[in-house]
mmCIF file of C-alpha atoms and ligand atoms in Angstrom:
data_model
loop_
_atom_site.group_PDB
_atom_site.id
_atom_site.type_symbol
_atom_site.label_atom_id
_atom_site.label_comp_id
_atom_site.label_asym_id
_atom_site.label_seq_id
_atom_site.Cartn_x
_atom_site.Cartn_y
_atom_site.Cartn_z
ATOM 1 C CA MET A 1168 172.112 -48.444 -73.234
ATOM 2 C CA ILE A 1169 169.885 -50.548 -75.507
ATOM 3 C CA ALA A 1170 167.871 -48.638 -78.090
ATOM 4 C CA ASP A 1171 165.502 -50.718 -80.222
ATOM 5 C CA LEU A 1172 164.226 -48.369 -82.897
ATOM 6 C CA HIS A 1173 162.255 -50.759 -85.112
ATOM 7 C CA CYS A 1174 159.431 -53.107 -84.109
ATOM 8 C CA HIS A 1175 155.768 -53.854 -84.840
ATOM 9 C CA SER A 1176 152.543 -54.104 -82.834
ATOM 10 C CA THR A 1177 149.001 -55.245 -83.607
ATOM 11 C CA ALA A 1178 148.442 -51.802 -85.196
ATOM 12 C CA SER A 1179 150.125 -53.331 -88.266
ATOM 13 C CA ASP A 1180 151.421 -56.890 -88.622
ATOM 14 C CA GLY A 1181 152.875 -57.498 -85.163
ATOM 15 C CA GLU A 1182 151.479 -60.020 -82.670
ATOM 16 C CA LEU A 1183 151.603 -57.982 -79.451
ATOM 17 C CA SER A 1184 149.445 -55.046 -78.419
ATOM 18 C CA PRO A 1185 151.339 -51.764 -78.027
ATOM 19 C CA ASP A 1186 151.166 -52.089 -74.243
ATOM 20 C CA ALA A 1187 152.435 -55.700 -74.221
ATOM 21 C CA LEU A 1188 155.204 -54.745 -76.658
ATOM 22 C CA VAL A 1189 156.517 -51.991 -74.369
ATOM 23 C CA ARG A 1190 156.384 -54.286 -71.331
ATOM 24 C CA ARG A 1191 158.286 -56.998 -73.182
ATOM 25 C CA ALA A 1192 160.869 -54.444 -74.326
ATOM 26 C CA MET A 1193 161.445 -53.416 -70.691
ATOM 27 C CA GLU A 1194 161.861 -57.083 -69.686
ATOM 28 C CA CYS A 1195 164.442 -57.385 -72.460
ATOM 29 C CA GLY A 1196 166.445 -54.496 -71.040
ATOM 30 C CA VAL A 1197 165.526 -51.994 -73.738
ATOM 31 C CA ASP A 1198 165.646 -48.430 -72.425
ATOM 32 C CA THR A 1199 164.706 -46.588 -75.630
ATOM 33 C CA LEU A 1200 161.976 -48.028 -77.844
ATOM 34 C CA ALA A 1201 160.417 -46.894 -81.107
ATOM 35 C CA ILE A 1202 157.335 -48.774 -82.279
ATOM 36 C CA THR A 1203 157.470 -48.445 -86.059
ATOM 37 C CA ASP A 1204 154.315 -50.006 -87.456
ATOM 38 C CA HIS A 1205 153.774 -50.189 -91.203
ATOM 39 C CA ASP A 1206 152.176 -46.926 -92.343
ATOM 40 C CA THR A 1207 150.467 -46.111 -89.036
ATOM 41 C CA VAL A 1208 151.216 -44.403 -85.724
ATOM 42 C CA ASP A 1209 148.147 -45.799 -83.931
ATOM 43 C CA ALA A 1210 150.305 -47.646 -81.397
ATOM 44 C CA CYS A 1211 152.388 -44.549 -80.595
ATOM 45 C CA ALA A 1212 149.264 -42.432 -80.279
ATOM 46 C CA GLU A 1213 147.580 -44.800 -77.824
ATOM 47 C CA LEU A 1214 150.539 -45.106 -75.425
ATOM 48 C CA HIS A 1215 151.119 -42.609 -72.616
ATOM 49 C CA ALA A 1216 154.756 -42.049 -71.704
ATOM 50 C CA ALA A 1217 153.729 -41.470 -68.079
ATOM 51 C CA ASP A 1218 152.579 -45.115 -67.830
ATOM 52 C CA PHE A 1219 156.117 -46.304 -68.645
ATOM 53 C CA PRO A 1220 158.599 -44.178 -66.668
ATOM 54 C CA ALA A 1221 161.341 -46.819 -66.995
ATOM 55 C CA ILE A 1222 161.594 -46.623 -70.774
ATOM 56 C CA ARG A 1223 161.907 -43.860 -73.300
ATOM 57 C CA LEU A 1224 159.347 -44.083 -76.105
ATOM 58 C CA ILE A 1225 160.196 -42.485 -79.444
ATOM 59 C CA PRO A 1226 157.261 -41.994 -81.853
ATOM 60 C CA GLY A 1227 157.946 -43.904 -85.078
ATOM 61 C CA ILE A 1228 156.548 -45.309 -88.303
ATOM 62 C CA GLU A 1229 157.767 -47.545 -91.143
ATOM 63 C CA PHE A 1230 156.582 -46.284 -94.522
ATOM 64 C CA SER A 1231 156.359 -48.432 -97.652
ATOM 65 C CA THR A 1232 157.822 -46.576 -100.634
ATOM 66 C CA ARG A 1233 159.024 -47.136 -104.177
ATOM 67 C CA TRP A 1234 162.432 -46.400 -105.634
ATOM 68 C CA HIS A 1235 162.979 -47.352 -109.286
ATOM 69 C CA ASN A 1236 160.100 -49.797 -109.008
ATOM 70 C CA MET A 1237 161.671 -51.512 -106.047
ATOM 71 C CA GLY A 1238 159.917 -51.629 -102.666
ATOM 72 C CA VAL A 1239 161.951 -49.661 -100.094
ATOM 73 C CA HIS A 1240 161.017 -49.121 -96.449
ATOM 74 C CA VAL A 1241 161.720 -45.783 -94.799
ATOM 75 C CA ILE A 1242 161.485 -45.319 -91.033
ATOM 76 C CA GLY A 1243 160.424 -42.013 -89.536
ATOM 77 C CA LEU A 1244 161.566 -41.496 -85.950
ATOM 78 C CA ASP A 1245 160.901 -38.819 -83.345
ATOM 79 C CA ILE A 1246 158.036 -37.721 -85.546
ATOM 80 C CA ASP A 1247 155.386 -35.181 -84.543
ATOM 81 C CA LEU A 1248 152.210 -37.208 -83.981
ATOM 82 C CA GLU A 1249 150.117 -34.034 -84.312
ATOM 83 C CA SER A 1250 151.471 -33.208 -87.773
ATOM 84 C CA THR A 1251 148.739 -32.697 -90.389
ATOM 85 C CA THR A 1252 151.192 -33.807 -93.115
ATOM 86 C CA LEU A 1253 151.698 -37.065 -91.227
ATOM 87 C CA ALA A 1254 147.938 -37.555 -90.828
ATOM 88 C CA ALA A 1255 147.387 -36.992 -94.568
ATOM 89 C CA ALA A 1256 150.257 -39.341 -95.422
ATOM 90 C CA ILE A 1257 148.801 -42.100 -93.275
ATOM 91 C CA ARG A 1258 145.349 -41.621 -94.812
ATOM 92 C CA GLN A 1259 146.908 -41.951 -98.285
ATOM 93 C CA GLN A 1260 148.786 -45.115 -97.246
ATOM 94 C CA LYS A 1261 145.640 -46.620 -95.784
ATOM 95 C CA VAL A 1262 143.873 -46.189 -99.133
ATOM 96 C CA ALA A 1263 146.957 -47.533 -100.953
ATOM 97 C CA ARG A 1264 147.055 -50.615 -98.688
ATOM 98 C CA ARG A 1265 143.340 -51.252 -99.176
ATOM 99 C CA GLU A 1266 143.568 -50.934 -102.984
ATOM 100 C CA ARG A 1267 146.686 -53.062 -103.056
ATOM 101 C CA ALA A 1268 144.920 -55.707 -100.958
ATOM 102 C CA ALA A 1269 142.080 -55.798 -103.496
ATOM 103 C CA GLU A 1270 144.643 -56.253 -106.286
ATOM 104 C CA ILE A 1271 146.410 -59.056 -104.398
ATOM 105 C CA SER A 1272 143.044 -60.718 -103.836
ATOM 106 C CA ALA A 1273 142.169 -60.462 -107.562
ATOM 107 C CA ARG A 1274 145.508 -62.035 -108.458
ATOM 108 C CA LEU A 1275 144.975 -64.852 -105.950
ATOM 109 C CA ALA A 1276 141.483 -65.429 -107.397
ATOM 110 C CA LYS A 1277 143.118 -66.055 -110.793
ATOM 111 C CA ARG A 1278 145.049 -68.831 -109.087
ATOM 112 C CA GLY A 1279 141.842 -70.338 -107.741
ATOM 113 C CA ILE A 1280 141.906 -68.785 -104.258
ATOM 114 C CA GLU A 1281 138.569 -67.062 -103.605
ATOM 115 C CA ASP A 1282 137.563 -64.494 -100.963
ATOM 116 C CA ALA A 1283 141.121 -63.566 -100.011
ATOM 117 C CA LEU A 1284 140.291 -59.880 -99.508
ATOM 118 C CA ASP A 1285 137.533 -60.567 -97.001
ATOM 119 C CA GLY A 1286 139.687 -63.190 -95.330
ATOM 120 C CA ALA A 1287 142.714 -60.933 -94.995
ATOM 121 C CA LEU A 1288 140.552 -58.016 -93.824
ATOM 122 C CA SER A 1289 139.061 -60.181 -91.101
ATOM 123 C CA PHE A 1290 142.566 -60.996 -89.819
ATOM 124 C CA ALA A 1291 143.619 -57.351 -90.054
ATOM 125 C CA GLY A 1292 140.682 -55.931 -88.105
ATOM 126 C CA ASN A 1293 141.583 -52.294 -87.435
ATOM 127 C CA ALA A 1294 145.247 -52.765 -88.314
ATOM 128 C CA GLN A 1295 146.892 -51.525 -91.496
ATOM 129 C CA ILE A 1296 146.343 -54.470 -93.823
ATOM 130 C CA GLY A 1297 149.440 -56.181 -95.186
ATOM 131 C CA ARG A 1298 150.629 -59.385 -96.755
ATOM 132 C CA PRO A 1299 150.999 -61.126 -93.363
ATOM 133 C CA HIS A 1300 147.193 -60.917 -93.012
ATOM 134 C CA PHE A 1301 146.912 -62.718 -96.368
ATOM 135 C CA ALA A 1302 149.386 -65.264 -95.025
ATOM 136 C CA ARG A 1303 147.158 -65.898 -91.999
ATOM 137 C CA PHE A 1304 144.168 -66.343 -94.337
ATOM 138 C CA LEU A 1305 146.099 -68.773 -96.568
ATOM 139 C CA ILE A 1306 147.106 -70.813 -93.505
ATOM 140 C CA ALA A 1307 143.547 -70.815 -92.098
ATOM 141 C CA ARG A 1308 142.216 -72.083 -95.453
ATOM 142 C CA GLY A 1309 144.856 -74.791 -95.589
ATOM 143 C CA TYR A 1310 146.626 -73.533 -98.733
ATOM 144 C CA VAL A 1311 149.923 -73.341 -96.823
ATOM 145 C CA ARG A 1312 151.231 -74.379 -93.408
ATOM 146 C CA SER A 1313 153.377 -71.392 -92.450
ATOM 147 C CA PRO A 1314 153.907 -67.697 -93.212
ATOM 148 C CA GLY A 1315 157.230 -68.630 -94.829
ATOM 149 C CA GLU A 1316 155.456 -70.988 -97.219
ATOM 150 C CA ALA A 1317 152.760 -68.362 -97.909
ATOM 151 C CA PHE A 1318 155.451 -65.862 -98.955
ATOM 152 C CA ARG A 1319 157.351 -68.453 -100.986
ATOM 153 C CA LYS A 1320 154.298 -69.589 -102.914
ATOM 154 C CA TYR A 1321 151.932 -66.625 -103.055
ATOM 155 C CA LEU A 1322 153.103 -63.374 -101.485
ATOM 156 C CA GLY A 1323 156.853 -62.905 -101.933
ATOM 157 C CA ALA A 1324 158.941 -61.450 -104.751
ATOM 158 C CA GLY A 1325 157.563 -62.303 -108.183
ATOM 159 C CA LYS A 1326 154.385 -63.890 -106.761
ATOM 160 C CA ALA A 1327 150.749 -62.737 -106.700
ATOM 161 C CA GLY A 1328 151.226 -60.629 -103.582
ATOM 162 C CA ASP A 1329 154.202 -58.716 -104.943
ATOM 163 C CA VAL A 1330 152.347 -55.489 -105.779
ATOM 164 C CA LYS A 1331 154.315 -52.252 -105.467
ATOM 165 C CA GLN A 1332 152.650 -49.742 -107.758
ATOM 166 C CA TYR A 1333 150.483 -48.288 -105.001
ATOM 167 C CA TRP A 1334 153.428 -47.021 -102.949
ATOM 168 C CA PRO A 1335 154.546 -43.390 -103.109
ATOM 169 C CA GLU A 1336 158.015 -42.409 -104.320
ATOM 170 C CA MET A 1337 160.748 -42.664 -101.687
ATOM 171 C CA ARG A 1338 161.509 -38.950 -102.058
ATOM 172 C CA ASP A 1339 157.912 -37.981 -101.239
ATOM 173 C CA VAL A 1340 157.921 -40.110 -98.110
ATOM 174 C CA ILE A 1341 161.209 -38.599 -96.923
ATOM 175 C CA GLY A 1342 159.550 -35.198 -97.441
ATOM 176 C CA TRP A 1343 156.535 -36.231 -95.336
ATOM 177 C CA ILE A 1344 158.772 -37.379 -92.482
ATOM 178 C CA ARG A 1345 160.901 -34.242 -92.572
ATOM 179 C CA SER A 1346 157.884 -31.965 -92.666
ATOM 180 C CA ALA A 1347 156.549 -33.764 -89.563
ATOM 181 C CA ASN A 1348 159.870 -32.923 -87.837
ATOM 182 C CA GLY A 1349 160.946 -36.564 -87.949
ATOM 183 C CA THR A 1350 164.242 -38.231 -88.853
ATOM 184 C CA ALA A 1351 164.142 -40.276 -92.086
ATOM 185 C CA ILE A 1352 165.991 -43.599 -91.926
ATOM 186 C CA LEU A 1353 166.611 -46.099 -94.719
ATOM 187 C CA ALA A 1354 165.311 -49.367 -93.242
ATOM 188 C CA HIS A 1355 167.197 -52.690 -93.398
ATOM 189 C CA PRO A 1356 169.304 -51.937 -96.525
ATOM 190 C CA ALA A 1357 170.667 -55.501 -96.661
ATOM 191 C CA LYS A 1358 167.157 -56.941 -97.160
ATOM 192 C CA TYR A 1359 166.888 -55.505 -100.671
ATOM 193 C CA LYS A 1360 169.555 -57.907 -101.919
ATOM 194 C CA LEU A 1361 171.293 -55.239 -104.008
ATOM 195 C CA THR A 1362 174.791 -55.313 -105.459
ATOM 196 C CA ASN A 1363 177.258 -52.951 -103.737
ATOM 197 C CA VAL A 1364 176.997 -50.500 -106.630
ATOM 198 C CA ARG A 1365 173.216 -50.448 -106.523
ATOM 199 C CA LEU A 1366 173.146 -50.192 -102.712
ATOM 200 C CA ALA A 1367 175.491 -47.197 -102.899
ATOM 201 C CA ALA A 1368 173.156 -45.636 -105.496
ATOM 202 C CA LEU A 1369 170.195 -46.175 -103.164
ATOM 203 C CA ALA A 1370 172.048 -44.616 -100.221
ATOM 204 C CA ASP A 1371 173.103 -41.661 -102.406
ATOM 205 C CA ALA A 1372 169.544 -41.101 -103.653
ATOM 206 C CA PHE A 1373 168.193 -41.423 -100.115
ATOM 207 C CA GLN A 1374 170.626 -38.777 -98.871
ATOM 208 C CA THR A 1375 170.058 -36.425 -101.827
ATOM 209 C CA GLU A 1376 166.312 -36.649 -101.226
ATOM 210 C CA GLY A 1377 166.723 -35.585 -97.586
ATOM 211 C CA GLY A 1378 167.242 -38.903 -95.793
ATOM 212 C CA GLN A 1379 169.327 -38.598 -92.616
ATOM 213 C CA ALA A 1380 170.193 -42.070 -91.361
ATOM 214 C CA ILE A 1381 170.726 -45.693 -92.293
ATOM 215 C CA GLU A 1382 169.594 -48.696 -90.284
ATOM 216 C CA VAL A 1383 173.033 -50.228 -89.818
ATOM 217 C CA ILE A 1384 171.693 -53.070 -87.689
ATOM 218 C CA SER A 1385 168.448 -54.946 -88.354
ATOM 219 C CA GLY A 1386 168.133 -57.800 -85.901
ATOM 220 C CA GLN A 1387 170.807 -60.459 -85.633
ATOM 221 C CA GLN A 1388 172.939 -60.115 -88.723
ATOM 222 C CA PRO A 1389 176.455 -61.212 -89.735
ATOM 223 C CA ILE A 1390 179.211 -58.854 -88.545
ATOM 224 C CA ASP A 1391 180.394 -58.246 -92.112
ATOM 225 C CA VAL A 1392 176.938 -56.873 -92.974
ATOM 226 C CA THR A 1393 177.152 -54.512 -89.998
ATOM 227 C CA ARG A 1394 180.604 -53.350 -91.102
ATOM 228 C CA ARG A 1395 179.477 -52.835 -94.697
ATOM 229 C CA LEU A 1396 176.385 -50.845 -93.675
ATOM 230 C CA GLY A 1397 178.410 -48.901 -91.099
ATOM 231 C CA LYS A 1398 180.733 -47.817 -93.876
ATOM 232 C CA LEU A 1399 177.812 -46.984 -96.173
ATOM 233 C CA CYS A 1400 176.686 -44.678 -93.390
ATOM 234 C CA THR A 1401 179.966 -43.038 -92.294
ATOM 235 C CA ASP A 1402 181.223 -42.554 -95.888
ATOM 236 C CA ARG A 1403 178.265 -40.209 -96.379
ATOM 237 C CA GLY A 1404 178.160 -38.612 -92.954
ATOM 238 C CA LEU A 1405 174.736 -40.149 -92.330
ATOM 239 C CA LEU A 1406 173.550 -41.164 -88.860
ATOM 240 C CA ALA A 1407 173.159 -44.804 -87.818
ATOM 241 C CA SER A 1408 170.086 -46.556 -86.424
ATOM 242 C CA CYS A 1409 169.443 -50.055 -85.064
ATOM 243 C CA GLY A 1410 166.443 -52.228 -84.293
ATOM 244 C CA SER A 1411 165.145 -55.768 -84.023
ATOM 245 C CA ASP A 1412 162.192 -55.515 -86.471
ATOM 246 C CA PHE A 1413 160.471 -57.690 -83.851
ATOM 247 C CA HIS A 1414 156.995 -58.850 -84.948
ATOM 248 C CA GLY A 1415 156.070 -61.258 -82.139
ATOM 249 C CA PRO A 1416 157.404 -64.033 -79.898
ATOM 250 C CA GLY A 1417 156.710 -66.833 -82.385
ATOM 251 C CA GLN A 1418 158.133 -65.003 -85.384
ATOM 252 C CA PRO A 1419 161.430 -65.324 -87.255
ATOM 253 C CA TRP A 1420 162.731 -61.819 -86.410
ATOM 254 C CA SER A 1421 165.032 -61.237 -83.428
ATOM 255 C CA GLU A 1422 163.877 -60.577 -79.900
ATOM 256 C CA LEU A 1423 163.440 -56.971 -78.778
ATOM 257 C CA GLY A 1424 166.836 -55.419 -78.063
ATOM 258 C CA HIS A 1425 168.707 -58.585 -79.084
ATOM 259 C CA PHE A 1426 171.207 -57.456 -81.661
ATOM 260 C CA GLY A 1427 174.794 -56.249 -81.824
ATOM 261 C CA SER A 1428 176.189 -52.782 -81.106
ATOM 262 C CA LEU A 1429 176.671 -50.099 -83.712
ATOM 263 C CA PRO A 1430 180.272 -49.788 -84.930
ATOM 264 C CA ASP A 1431 182.243 -47.156 -82.972
ATOM 265 C CA SER A 1432 182.743 -45.158 -86.168
ATOM 266 C CA CYS A 1433 178.981 -44.600 -86.507
ATOM 267 C CA ARG A 1434 177.196 -41.613 -85.017
ATOM 268 C CA PRO A 1435 173.952 -42.976 -83.527
ATOM 269 C CA VAL A 1436 170.690 -41.373 -84.558
ATOM 270 C CA TRP A 1437 169.634 -40.809 -80.939
ATOM 271 C CA GLU A 1438 172.264 -38.080 -80.602
ATOM 272 C CA LEU A 1439 169.819 -35.918 -82.545
ATOM 273 C CA TRP A 1440 167.171 -35.928 -79.874
ATOM 274 C CA GLN A 1441 169.616 -36.059 -76.961
ATOM 275 C CA ASP A 1442 171.237 -32.859 -78.286
ATOM 276 C CA ARG A 1443 167.810 -31.288 -78.627
ATOM 277 C CA ASP A 1444 166.788 -32.311 -75.075
ATOM 278 C CA ARG A 1445 169.945 -30.765 -73.693
ATOM 279 C CA GLY A 1446 168.870 -27.658 -75.623
HETATM 280 P P1 AMP B 2744 153.579 -55.626 -96.629
HETATM 281 O O1 AMP B 2744 153.732 -54.588 -95.549
HETATM 282 O O2 AMP B 2744 152.153 -55.920 -96.932
HETATM 283 O O3 AMP B 2744 154.392 -55.310 -97.852
HETATM 284 O O4 AMP B 2744 154.153 -56.970 -96.029
HETATM 285 C C1 AMP B 2744 155.505 -57.020 -95.672
HETATM 286 C C2 AMP B 2744 155.653 -57.758 -94.357
HETATM 287 O O5 AMP B 2744 155.514 -59.136 -94.595
HETATM 288 C C3 AMP B 2744 157.004 -57.606 -93.716
HETATM 289 O O6 AMP B 2744 157.069 -56.446 -92.918
HETATM 290 C C4 AMP B 2744 157.066 -58.837 -92.871
HETATM 291 O O7 AMP B 2744 156.369 -58.610 -91.661
HETATM 292 C C5 AMP B 2744 156.287 -59.861 -93.654
HETATM 293 N N1 AMP B 2744 157.147 -60.792 -94.414
HETATM 294 C C6 AMP B 2744 157.896 -60.511 -95.487
HETATM 295 N N2 AMP B 2744 158.518 -61.608 -95.953
HETATM 296 C C7 AMP B 2744 158.144 -62.625 -95.141
HETATM 297 C C8 AMP B 2744 158.442 -64.035 -95.090
HETATM 298 N N3 AMP B 2744 159.244 -64.610 -95.983
HETATM 299 N N4 AMP B 2744 157.878 -64.754 -94.104
HETATM 300 C C9 AMP B 2744 157.059 -64.174 -93.200
HETATM 301 N N5 AMP B 2744 156.748 -62.868 -93.197
HETATM 302 C C10 AMP B 2744 157.277 -62.109 -94.158
HETATM 303 MN MN1 MN B 2745 156.030 -56.466 -91.094
HETATM 304 MN MN1 MN B 2746 160.516 -53.420 -93.399
HETATM 305 MN MN1 MN B 2747 159.638 -53.561 -89.998
#
């Protein structure tokens, strides 16, 4: 069984349409897929399970949150797409993303880069706007040659695009997910570059605030990272999730379904909905 429970479509900053993403996942041997776009469920809402009998689709979302002024991503899986709490949350995030984009644009203007908001919005179209749309604008204008360079020079940690104050508190987002009957998962804990002590504090806070699982595997990662995150998970009795964080064929993240297996000691998050299905 290959479950890929983290990837992105054109509804946020991914390259493939929801339909193309599911088809690619099937070609990659994935049998359970969650599309987890940044702060939107548009992709999940537009897909019909009946069109894809060979794969199980789990409704998902990746929320941007704040914890002690640090940006933390929280995945909601198996979430009720009809939930009014979820709809309100997404509306709030859409406003937050738009206001944040204006702030990023103002900061870029101070560095001599004009019209970034309009540029990024034109790349985003109907998608939730994010820094990758600014990266595309910066490339199109010739300021940088690649997304990596855009993040290094303008958008990454400590640069103009590093704006976090618009995100809601992690605990509020966990509450939104839980009230929409979803499972709250701490996304890619290794990406925050925390010390062991600080990572343990994050996992503790996440659990205390109602979080249920940790993403033990995010794409292709060293085995010692998997072991460390597996232990972070089992020490607390949390569930374990895994995903590629795939954004598109030409992108640096792993291919759909191409990552290692969860450690045997971990209880996979999909047991939750399998138990429920068995009733
Ligand atoms: P945002 O959602 O606006 O905070 O943007 C975060 C997104 O930017 C991530 O989900 C990635 O898709 C992308 N990203 C972050 N760092 C990099 C990087 N160094 N190079 C390319 N894309 C990146
Ligand atoms: Mn992304
Ligand atoms: Mn993320
Ligand atoms: Mn992601």
